[in-house]
């Protein structure tokens, strides 16, 4: 198959979270199955053109947005350690330093226009490349208008006549909802703004556009595909999702083992695997020293997260003192909501020798925390797929998670009788329930070290490769191709 994979963020070029990781790992996996796949993404200014050896393909291509014309340049590079080409749309006026907003955390006010232009630039780039995709695979709201354009403005173009679109929902909490004035430049005929099509309470909703227009809709775990059909998790889109139930698939991501694997992770001071956990301990003491923590043998609990309500961080804050009373250490890495940042910083002041709060985005530290941690906290209110719990398992940091979305698909509660399970799971968004799971984990670590080590070894040897997921993806693509 010929596939065009379109995403607003692609690691290591640009990344705010899991979408970035998946947008490079997934195309690599599909290329591994001998499909011809290319990626298209915006060229943000923070992308280091020299380091990534970007080559110019074509200058001054144009996109027409109603009566306006935007110019862009097309660049190409490759996903590291692969032959997957990634094409970049360069327009420095629209694609600035940040992906969605500036460093203050404020979203750019013109993102509707930025991503409309990007969506149409994708078609223009494919035209220039003479690439006729069987599948255009788009991700989250930023690229949500592509399936709409494919079925309207670009339908009659030979190159796209047979093309089908697949839309993946990575997080339904972010839909791209804008007042109609924000997309007025696109001059989309009014008939498209009915509630069945693009309209959403007199506004336009990019994610909904894709849910309506894509030939197949997917999300990133089986449990989440059920959850988003309910009021609690659907964020107002549940009815539209239900209408696409027949065309909806839930597939958990794999892990890019060239990037996240303690056996060959160059960002660690000591590489290790399940047979030499003493080397994992060296990573722990290294990080304790680097972050000025006590060189203690007590369990280290890691957190690497966008600081957003979604991630259940209030539960952690509520039980912070109780957790510290269990004689543990906490290392957090994250950015986001300033109120959460401040509350965590206050905890660091209270426990300077056993708690390290790092408010920054730092990929090296992320890898080192996975390697140093004995446990990993992810008490998410909702979690479409979640990668960190899988990274944690591979790095021998036992995940403590809530039973939701992808966490539910990937972590099984530990049973002290049988020794089965892969982490500690709790049910509801309740601080006491969360704390009980932490207590169970800490107790096992401290009182039954042999059982703990067995658990650690087992989760490290789990198969999180893309093998199975990629095969299922082929079936989804085939399904979309067969659609009328
Ligand atoms: P989400 O996509 O909801 O943010 P995931 O668990 O799927 O959550 O993926 C998070 C990804 O982002 C992981 O690769 C994680 O290491 C990374 N990440 C999150 N916050 C930071 C940070 N502050 N610094 C470095 N990496 C981070």
Coordinates of C-alpha atoms and ligand atoms in Angstrom, one line a residue:
X1 CA 0.0 0.0 0.0
X2 CA 1.0 3.6 -0.5
X3 CA 0.4 5.6 2.7
X4 CA 0.7 9.3 3.5
X5 CA 0.9 9.7 7.3
X6 CA 0.1 13.2 8.5
X7 CA 0.8 14.5 12.0
X8 CA 1.4 17.8 13.8
X9 CA 4.2 16.3 15.8
X10 CA 6.8 13.7 14.9
X11 CA 9.7 12.7 17.3
X12 CA 12.6 13.4 17.4
X13 CA 11.9 16.5 15.3
X14 CA 8.9 17.8 17.3
X15 CA 7.1 16.4 20.4
X16 CA 4.9 17.4 23.2
X17 CA 3.7 13.8 24.1
X18 CA 2.8 10.4 22.9
X19 CA 1.6 11.5 19.5
X20 CA 5.2 12.6 18.6
X21 CA 6.6 9.2 19.6
X22 CA 4.0 7.2 17.7
X23 CA 4.2 9.4 14.6
X24 CA 7.7 8.1 14.0
X25 CA 7.4 4.6 15.4
X26 CA 4.2 3.7 13.5
X27 CA 5.5 4.6 10.0
X28 CA 8.7 2.6 10.7
X29 CA 6.6 -0.4 11.6
X30 CA 4.5 -0.1 8.5
X31 CA 7.6 0.3 6.3
X32 CA 8.8 -2.9 8.0
X33 CA 5.8 -4.7 6.5
X34 CA 6.9 -3.4 3.0
X35 CA 4.4 -0.6 2.6
X36 CA 5.5 2.6 1.0
X37 CA 4.9 5.3 3.6
X38 CA 5.8 8.9 3.9
X39 CA 5.2 11.4 6.6
X40 CA 4.2 15.1 6.3
X41 CA 4.4 17.5 9.2
X42 CA 5.0 21.3 9.7
X43 CA 8.5 22.6 10.0
X44 CA 8.6 24.4 13.3
X45 CA 11.5 26.8 14.0
X46 CA 12.8 24.7 16.9
X47 CA 13.6 21.8 14.4
X48 CA 17.3 21.9 13.8
X49 CA 17.6 21.7 10.0
X50 CA 21.4 21.1 10.1
X51 CA 21.3 18.3 12.7
X52 CA 18.6 16.5 10.9
X53 CA 20.1 17.2 7.4
X54 CA 17.0 18.7 5.9
X55 CA 17.1 19.0 2.1
X56 CA 15.0 21.4 0.1
X57 CA 12.6 19.7 -2.3
X58 CA 10.8 22.7 -3.8
X59 CA 10.5 26.4 -2.9
X60 CA 7.4 28.5 -3.3
X61 CA 4.6 26.0 -3.6
X62 CA 1.2 27.6 -3.0
X63 CA -2.0 26.9 -1.1
X64 CA -5.2 28.7 -1.8
X65 CA -7.4 29.4 1.2
X66 CA -10.5 31.0 -0.2
X67 CA -9.2 34.3 -1.7
X68 CA -5.8 34.1 0.1
X69 CA -2.7 32.4 -1.2
X70 CA -0.1 31.1 1.2
X71 CA 3.4 30.2 0.1
X72 CA 5.4 27.3 1.5
X73 CA 8.6 25.4 0.9
X74 CA 8.9 21.7 1.0
X75 CA 11.8 20.0 2.8
X76 CA 12.7 16.4 3.3
X77 CA 14.6 14.3 5.9
X78 CA 14.4 10.8 7.2
X79 CA 13.2 9.3 10.5
X80 CA 16.5 8.4 12.3
X81 CA 17.6 4.7 11.9
X82 CA 15.1 4.2 9.1
X83 CA 14.3 4.9 5.5
X84 CA 11.0 6.6 6.2
X85 CA 11.0 10.0 4.5
X86 CA 9.4 12.9 6.3
X87 CA 8.4 15.9 4.3
X88 CA 8.2 19.3 6.0
X89 CA 5.9 22.2 5.2
X90 CA 7.8 25.4 5.8
X91 CA 6.1 28.7 6.3
X92 CA 7.8 30.5 9.1
X93 CA 5.0 32.9 9.6
X94 CA 2.5 30.1 10.4
X95 CA 4.8 27.4 11.9
X96 CA 6.7 29.2 14.6
X97 CA 8.8 28.0 17.5
X98 CA 6.1 26.0 19.3
X99 CA 3.8 23.3 18.0
X100 CA 0.5 24.5 19.5
X101 CA 1.6 27.6 21.4
X102 CA 4.5 29.7 22.8
X103 CA 6.6 28.9 25.8
X104 CA 4.2 30.6 28.2
X105 CA 1.8 27.8 27.5
X106 CA -0.7 30.0 25.7
X107 CA -2.1 28.4 22.5
X108 CA -1.6 30.4 19.3
X109 CA -4.7 32.3 18.5
X110 CA -4.7 31.4 14.8
X111 CA -4.3 27.7 15.0
X112 CA -7.5 27.0 13.1
X113 CA -5.9 28.9 10.2
X114 CA -2.5 27.3 10.7
X115 CA -3.9 23.8 10.5
X116 CA -6.3 24.5 7.6
X117 CA -3.4 25.8 5.7
X118 CA -1.3 22.8 6.7
X119 CA -4.0 20.4 5.7
X120 CA -4.3 21.9 2.2
X121 CA -0.5 22.2 1.9
X122 CA -0.4 18.4 2.4
X123 CA -2.4 17.9 -0.8
X124 CA -0.3 20.4 -2.7
X125 CA 2.9 18.6 -1.5
X126 CA 1.5 15.2 -2.6
X127 CA 0.7 16.7 -6.0
X128 CA 4.2 18.1 -6.4
X129 CA 5.6 14.7 -5.3
X130 CA 3.1 12.9 -7.7
X131 CA 2.4 10.6 -4.8
X132 CA -1.0 9.0 -5.1
X133 CA -1.7 7.4 -1.7
X134 CA -4.1 4.5 -1.2
X135 CA -4.5 5.8 2.4
X136 CA -4.1 9.2 3.9
X137 CA -3.8 8.6 7.7
X138 CA -4.5 11.6 9.8
X139 CA -4.1 12.1 13.5
X140 CA -6.0 14.1 16.1
X141 CA -7.8 17.4 15.5
X142 CA -5.0 19.3 13.8
X143 CA -5.3 17.2 10.7
X144 CA -9.0 16.6 11.1
X145 CA -10.1 18.6 8.0
X146 CA -8.1 16.5 5.6
X147 CA -10.8 13.7 5.2
X148 CA -13.3 16.5 4.6
X149 CA -11.1 18.1 1.9
X150 CA -10.4 14.7 0.4
X151 CA -14.2 14.2 -0.1
X152 CA -14.9 17.7 -1.3
X153 CA -12.3 20.0 -2.9
X154 CA -9.7 17.4 -3.8
X155 CA -12.1 14.6 -4.8
X156 CA -11.9 15.2 -8.5
X157 CA -8.1 15.3 -8.7
X158 CA -6.8 12.1 -10.4
X159 CA -4.1 11.5 -7.9
X160 CA -6.6 11.2 -5.0
X161 CA -9.6 9.6 -6.8
X162 CA -9.0 6.3 -5.1
X163 CA -7.5 7.5 -1.9
X164 CA -9.3 6.6 1.4
X165 CA -8.8 8.3 4.7
X166 CA -8.2 6.9 8.2
X167 CA -8.5 9.1 11.3
X168 CA -6.9 8.2 14.6
X169 CA -8.1 9.7 17.8
X170 CA -5.2 9.9 20.2
X171 CA -7.0 12.2 22.7
X172 CA -10.6 13.2 22.4
X173 CA -10.1 15.8 25.1
X174 CA -8.7 18.2 22.5
X175 CA -11.0 18.7 19.5
X176 CA -10.1 22.0 17.9
X177 CA -13.3 23.8 18.3
X178 CA -13.4 27.3 16.8
X179 CA -15.9 30.0 16.0
X180 CA -16.9 30.2 12.4
X181 CA -15.1 33.6 12.1
X182 CA -11.8 31.7 12.6
X183 CA -12.2 29.7 9.4
X184 CA -13.9 32.3 7.4
X185 CA -10.8 32.6 5.1
X186 CA -11.3 29.1 4.0
X187 CA -14.6 30.0 2.4
X188 CA -16.2 26.6 3.0
X189 CA -19.7 26.7 1.5
X190 CA -22.4 27.1 4.2
X191 CA -24.1 23.7 3.4
X192 CA -21.2 22.0 5.2
X193 CA -21.9 23.6 8.5
X194 CA -25.0 21.6 9.3
X195 CA -24.8 19.6 12.6
X196 CA -24.4 16.3 10.7
X197 CA -21.3 17.6 8.9
X198 CA -18.8 20.2 10.3
X199 CA -21.1 22.2 12.5
X200 CA -20.9 21.9 16.3
X201 CA -23.2 24.2 18.3
X202 CA -22.6 27.0 15.8
X203 CA -18.9 26.5 15.8
X204 CA -16.6 24.3 13.8
X205 CA -15.0 21.2 15.3
X206 CA -12.0 19.8 13.5
X207 CA -12.1 16.4 15.2
X208 CA -15.7 15.9 14.5
X209 CA -15.1 16.7 10.8
X210 CA -12.7 13.7 10.7
X211 CA -15.1 11.5 12.7
X212 CA -17.8 12.3 10.1
X213 CA -15.7 12.2 6.9
X214 CA -13.0 9.6 7.4
X215 CA -13.5 6.1 5.8
X216 CA -12.3 4.5 9.0
X217 CA -11.9 5.9 12.6
X218 CA -9.5 4.3 15.0
X219 CA -8.4 5.0 18.5
X220 CA -5.5 3.8 20.5
X221 CA -6.8 1.1 22.8
X222 CA -9.8 -1.2 22.8
X223 CA -11.1 0.1 26.2
X224 CA -10.9 3.7 25.0
X225 CA -12.8 2.8 21.9
X226 CA -15.7 1.8 24.2
X227 CA -15.2 4.7 26.6
X228 CA -15.4 7.4 24.0
X229 CA -18.9 6.3 23.2
X230 CA -20.1 7.4 26.6
X231 CA -20.9 10.8 28.0
X232 CA -18.2 10.6 30.6
X233 CA -15.3 10.2 28.1
X234 CA -16.8 11.4 24.8
X235 CA -16.4 15.1 25.5
X236 CA -19.6 15.8 23.5
X237 CA -18.6 13.6 20.5
X238 CA -20.0 10.4 21.9
X239 CA -23.1 10.4 19.7
X240 CA -21.1 11.0 16.5
X241 CA -18.7 8.2 17.5
X242 CA -21.5 5.8 18.1
X243 CA -22.7 6.5 14.6
X244 CA -19.4 5.3 13.3
X245 CA -19.3 2.3 15.6
X246 CA -19.1 -0.1 12.6
X247 CA -16.0 1.7 11.3
X248 CA -14.3 2.1 14.7
X249 CA -11.2 0.2 15.7
X250 CA -9.1 0.3 18.9
X251 CA -5.5 -0.7 18.6
X252 CA -2.8 -0.3 21.3
X253 CA 0.5 1.2 20.0
X254 CA 3.7 -0.7 20.0
X255 CA 7.0 0.7 21.3
X256 CA 9.9 1.8 19.2
X257 CA 12.6 -0.5 20.7
X258 CA 15.4 1.4 19.0
X259 CA 14.5 4.4 21.1
X260 CA 13.0 3.0 24.4
X261 CA 14.9 -0.1 25.4
X262 CA 17.3 -0.3 28.5
X263 CA 19.4 -2.8 26.7
X264 CA 20.7 -0.3 24.2
X265 CA 19.6 3.1 25.5
X266 CA 22.5 5.5 25.0
X267 CA 21.0 8.1 27.3
X268 CA 21.6 5.9 30.4
X269 CA 24.8 5.7 32.4
X270 CA 24.5 1.9 32.5
X271 CA 22.5 -0.2 30.0
X272 CA 20.8 -3.2 31.6
X273 CA 18.2 -5.9 31.1
X274 CA 16.1 -8.2 33.2
X275 CA 19.2 -10.4 34.0
X276 CA 21.3 -7.7 35.5
X277 CA 19.2 -5.5 37.7
X278 CA 22.2 -4.4 39.6
X279 CA 23.0 -2.1 36.7
X280 CA 19.5 -0.7 37.0
X281 CA 20.5 0.1 40.6
X282 CA 23.5 2.1 39.3
X283 CA 21.1 4.2 37.2
X284 CA 19.2 4.9 40.4
X285 CA 22.1 6.1 42.4
X286 CA 23.4 8.1 39.5
X287 CA 20.1 10.0 39.2
X288 CA 19.8 10.4 43.0
X289 CA 23.2 12.1 43.0
X290 CA 22.5 14.2 39.9
X291 CA 19.2 15.5 41.4
X292 CA 20.8 16.0 44.9
X293 CA 18.7 13.3 46.6
X294 CA 19.6 11.0 49.5
X295 CA 21.5 8.0 48.2
X296 CA 18.8 5.8 49.6
X297 CA 17.8 2.2 48.8
X298 CA 14.1 3.1 49.4
X299 CA 11.8 2.8 46.4
X300 CA 11.9 5.7 43.9
X301 CA 8.5 6.5 42.4
X302 CA 8.8 8.2 39.0
X303 CA 6.3 10.5 37.2
X304 CA 6.8 11.9 33.7
X305 CA 3.8 13.7 32.5
X306 CA 2.1 16.6 30.9
X307 CA 0.8 18.5 34.0
X308 CA -2.8 18.4 32.9
X309 CA -6.0 17.4 34.8
X310 CA -6.3 14.4 32.6
X311 CA -3.3 12.8 34.3
X312 CA -4.9 12.5 37.8
X313 CA -2.1 14.5 39.4
X314 CA -4.5 15.8 42.1
X315 CA -4.6 12.3 43.5
X316 CA -0.8 12.3 43.8
X317 CA -0.9 15.8 45.5
X318 CA -3.6 14.8 47.9
X319 CA -1.6 11.7 49.1
X320 CA 1.8 13.2 48.7
X321 CA 2.5 13.4 52.5
X322 CA 1.1 10.0 53.1
X323 CA 3.3 8.6 50.4
X324 CA 6.4 10.3 51.8
X325 CA 5.6 8.7 55.2
X326 CA 6.0 5.3 53.6
X327 CA 9.7 6.2 53.2
X328 CA 10.0 6.5 49.5
X329 CA 11.4 9.0 47.1
X330 CA 9.5 10.8 44.3
X331 CA 11.0 12.2 41.1
X332 CA 8.7 14.1 38.8
X333 CA 9.4 15.5 35.3
X334 CA 6.7 17.6 33.7
X335 CA 5.4 20.9 32.4
X336 CA 1.9 22.3 31.9
X337 CA -0.6 23.8 34.3
X338 CA 1.2 26.5 36.3
X339 CA -1.0 25.7 39.4
X340 CA 0.1 22.1 39.4
X341 CA 3.7 23.1 38.8
X342 CA 3.6 25.3 41.9
X343 CA 1.9 22.7 44.1
X344 CA 4.6 20.1 43.2
X345 CA 7.4 22.6 43.8
X346 CA 6.1 23.2 47.3
X347 CA 6.4 19.5 48.0
X348 CA 10.0 19.6 46.8
X349 CA 10.7 22.4 49.3
X350 CA 9.1 20.3 52.0
X351 CA 11.1 17.1 51.2
X352 CA 14.3 18.4 49.6
X353 CA 16.3 15.2 50.1
X354 CA 13.7 12.8 48.9
X355 CA 11.7 14.6 46.3
X356 CA 12.9 16.1 43.0
X357 CA 10.4 18.2 40.9
X358 CA 11.7 19.0 37.5
X359 CA 9.5 21.5 35.6
X360 CA 10.9 21.2 32.1
X361 CA 10.7 19.2 28.9
X362 CA 13.9 17.0 28.9
X363 CA 14.1 13.8 26.9
X364 CA 17.4 12.7 28.4
X365 CA 15.9 13.0 31.9
X366 CA 12.8 11.2 30.9
X367 CA 14.9 8.1 29.9
X368 CA 17.0 8.4 33.0
X369 CA 13.9 8.6 35.3
X370 CA 12.5 5.4 33.7
X371 CA 15.8 3.6 34.4
X372 CA 16.1 4.9 38.0
X373 CA 12.5 4.3 39.1
X374 CA 11.3 1.3 40.9
X375 CA 7.7 2.3 40.4
X376 CA 5.9 4.6 38.0
X377 CA 2.7 6.6 38.8
X378 CA 0.0 7.1 36.2
X379 CA -3.3 7.6 38.0
X380 CA -5.0 9.1 34.9
X381 CA -8.6 10.2 34.9
X382 CA -8.5 9.0 31.3
X383 CA -5.7 7.6 29.2
X384 CA -6.4 6.8 25.5
X385 CA -3.3 4.6 25.2
X386 CA -0.5 5.8 27.3
X387 CA 3.1 5.0 26.4
X388 CA 4.8 5.7 29.6
X389 CA 3.3 2.7 31.4
X390 CA 4.8 0.5 28.7
X391 CA 8.2 2.2 28.7
X392 CA 8.1 1.8 32.5
X393 CA 7.5 -1.9 32.3
X394 CA 10.4 -2.4 29.8
X395 CA 12.6 -0.4 32.2
X396 CA 11.6 -2.4 35.2
X397 CA 9.6 0.4 36.9
X398 CA 6.4 -1.2 38.0
X399 CA 3.4 0.9 36.9
X400 CA 0.7 2.0 39.4
X401 CA -2.2 3.0 37.2
X402 CA -6.0 3.5 37.1
X403 CA -8.1 1.0 35.3
X404 CA -8.9 3.2 32.3
X405 CA -8.2 3.3 28.5
X406 CA -4.9 1.9 27.4
X407 CA -3.8 1.5 31.0
X408 CA -6.5 -1.1 31.3
X409 CA -5.4 -2.8 28.1
X410 CA -1.8 -3.0 29.0
X411 CA -1.5 -3.4 32.8
X412 CA -2.9 -6.3 34.8
X413 CA -3.3 -6.0 38.6
X414 CA -0.7 -7.9 40.6
X415 CA -2.0 -10.9 42.5
X416 CA 0.1 -11.7 45.6
X417 CA -1.2 -15.3 45.8
X418 CA -0.4 -16.3 42.3
X419 CA 2.3 -13.8 41.5
X420 CA 0.5 -12.9 38.3
X421 CA 0.0 -9.4 37.0
X422 CA 2.2 -6.6 35.7
X423 CA 1.5 -3.6 38.0
X424 CA -0.8 -2.2 40.6
X425 CA -4.3 -1.2 39.4
X426 CA -7.0 0.8 41.1
X427 CA -10.5 1.5 40.0
X428 CA -12.0 4.9 40.6
X429 CA -10.6 8.4 40.8
X430 CA -10.4 8.2 44.6
X431 CA -7.3 9.3 46.5
X432 CA -7.7 6.5 49.1
X433 CA -8.0 3.9 46.4
X434 CA -4.9 5.3 44.7
X435 CA -3.0 5.3 47.9
X436 CA -3.9 1.7 48.7
X437 CA -2.4 0.7 45.4
X438 CA 0.8 2.6 46.2
X439 CA 0.9 1.0 49.7
X440 CA 0.5 -2.5 48.2
X441 CA 3.4 -1.9 45.8
X442 CA 5.7 -0.4 48.5
X443 CA 4.9 -3.3 50.8
X444 CA 5.8 -5.9 48.2
X445 CA 9.0 -4.0 47.4
X446 CA 10.1 -3.7 51.0
X447 CA 8.8 -7.0 52.5
X448 CA 9.0 -9.5 49.7
X449 CA 12.0 -8.5 47.6
X450 CA 12.2 -11.8 45.8
X451 CA 8.6 -11.5 44.6
X452 CA 9.3 -7.9 43.6
X453 CA 12.3 -8.9 41.5
X454 CA 10.3 -11.6 39.8
X455 CA 7.6 -9.1 38.9
X456 CA 10.1 -6.7 37.6
X457 CA 11.8 -9.3 35.4
X458 CA 8.6 -10.5 34.0
X459 CA 7.4 -7.0 32.9
X460 CA 10.8 -6.2 31.4
X461 CA 10.6 -9.2 29.2
X462 CA 7.1 -8.4 27.8
X463 CA 6.7 -8.0 24.1
X464 CA 5.7 -4.5 23.3
X465 CA 7.0 -4.5 19.7
X466 CA 4.8 -3.2 16.8
X467 CA 4.6 -6.7 15.3
X468 CA 1.0 -7.4 16.4
X469 CA -0.3 -3.9 16.1
X470 CA 1.1 -3.4 12.6
X471 CA -0.7 -6.5 11.4
X472 CA -4.0 -5.2 12.8
X473 CA -3.3 -1.9 11.1
X474 CA -3.0 -3.5 7.7
X475 CA -6.5 -4.9 8.3
X476 CA -7.9 -1.5 9.1
X477 CA -6.3 0.0 6.0
X478 CA -7.7 -2.9 3.9
X479 CA -11.1 -2.2 5.5
X480 CA -10.9 1.5 4.5
X481 CA -9.9 0.6 0.9
X482 CA -12.9 -1.6 0.6
X483 CA -15.3 1.2 1.6
X484 CA -17.6 2.6 -1.1
Ligands
LIG1 P1 0.5 11.8 26.5 O1 0.6 11.5 25.0 O2 -0.9 11.9 27.0 O3 1.3 13.0 26.9 P2 2.0 9.3 26.8 O4 2.3 8.5 28.0 O5 1.3 8.6 25.7 O6 1.1 10.6 27.3 O7 3.3 9.9 26.2 C1 4.1 10.8 26.9 C2 5.4 11.0 26.1 O8 5.9 12.3 26.4 C3 6.5 10.0 26.6 O9 7.4 9.8 25.6 C4 7.1 10.9 27.8 O10 8.4 10.5 28.0 C5 7.1 12.2 27.1 N1 7.1 13.4 28.1 C6 6.0 13.9 28.7 N2 6.4 14.9 29.5 C7 7.8 15.1 29.3 C8 8.7 16.0 29.8 N3 8.4 17.0 30.6 N4 10.0 15.9 29.3 C9 10.3 14.9 28.5 N5 9.5 14.0 28.0 C10 8.2 14.1 28.4

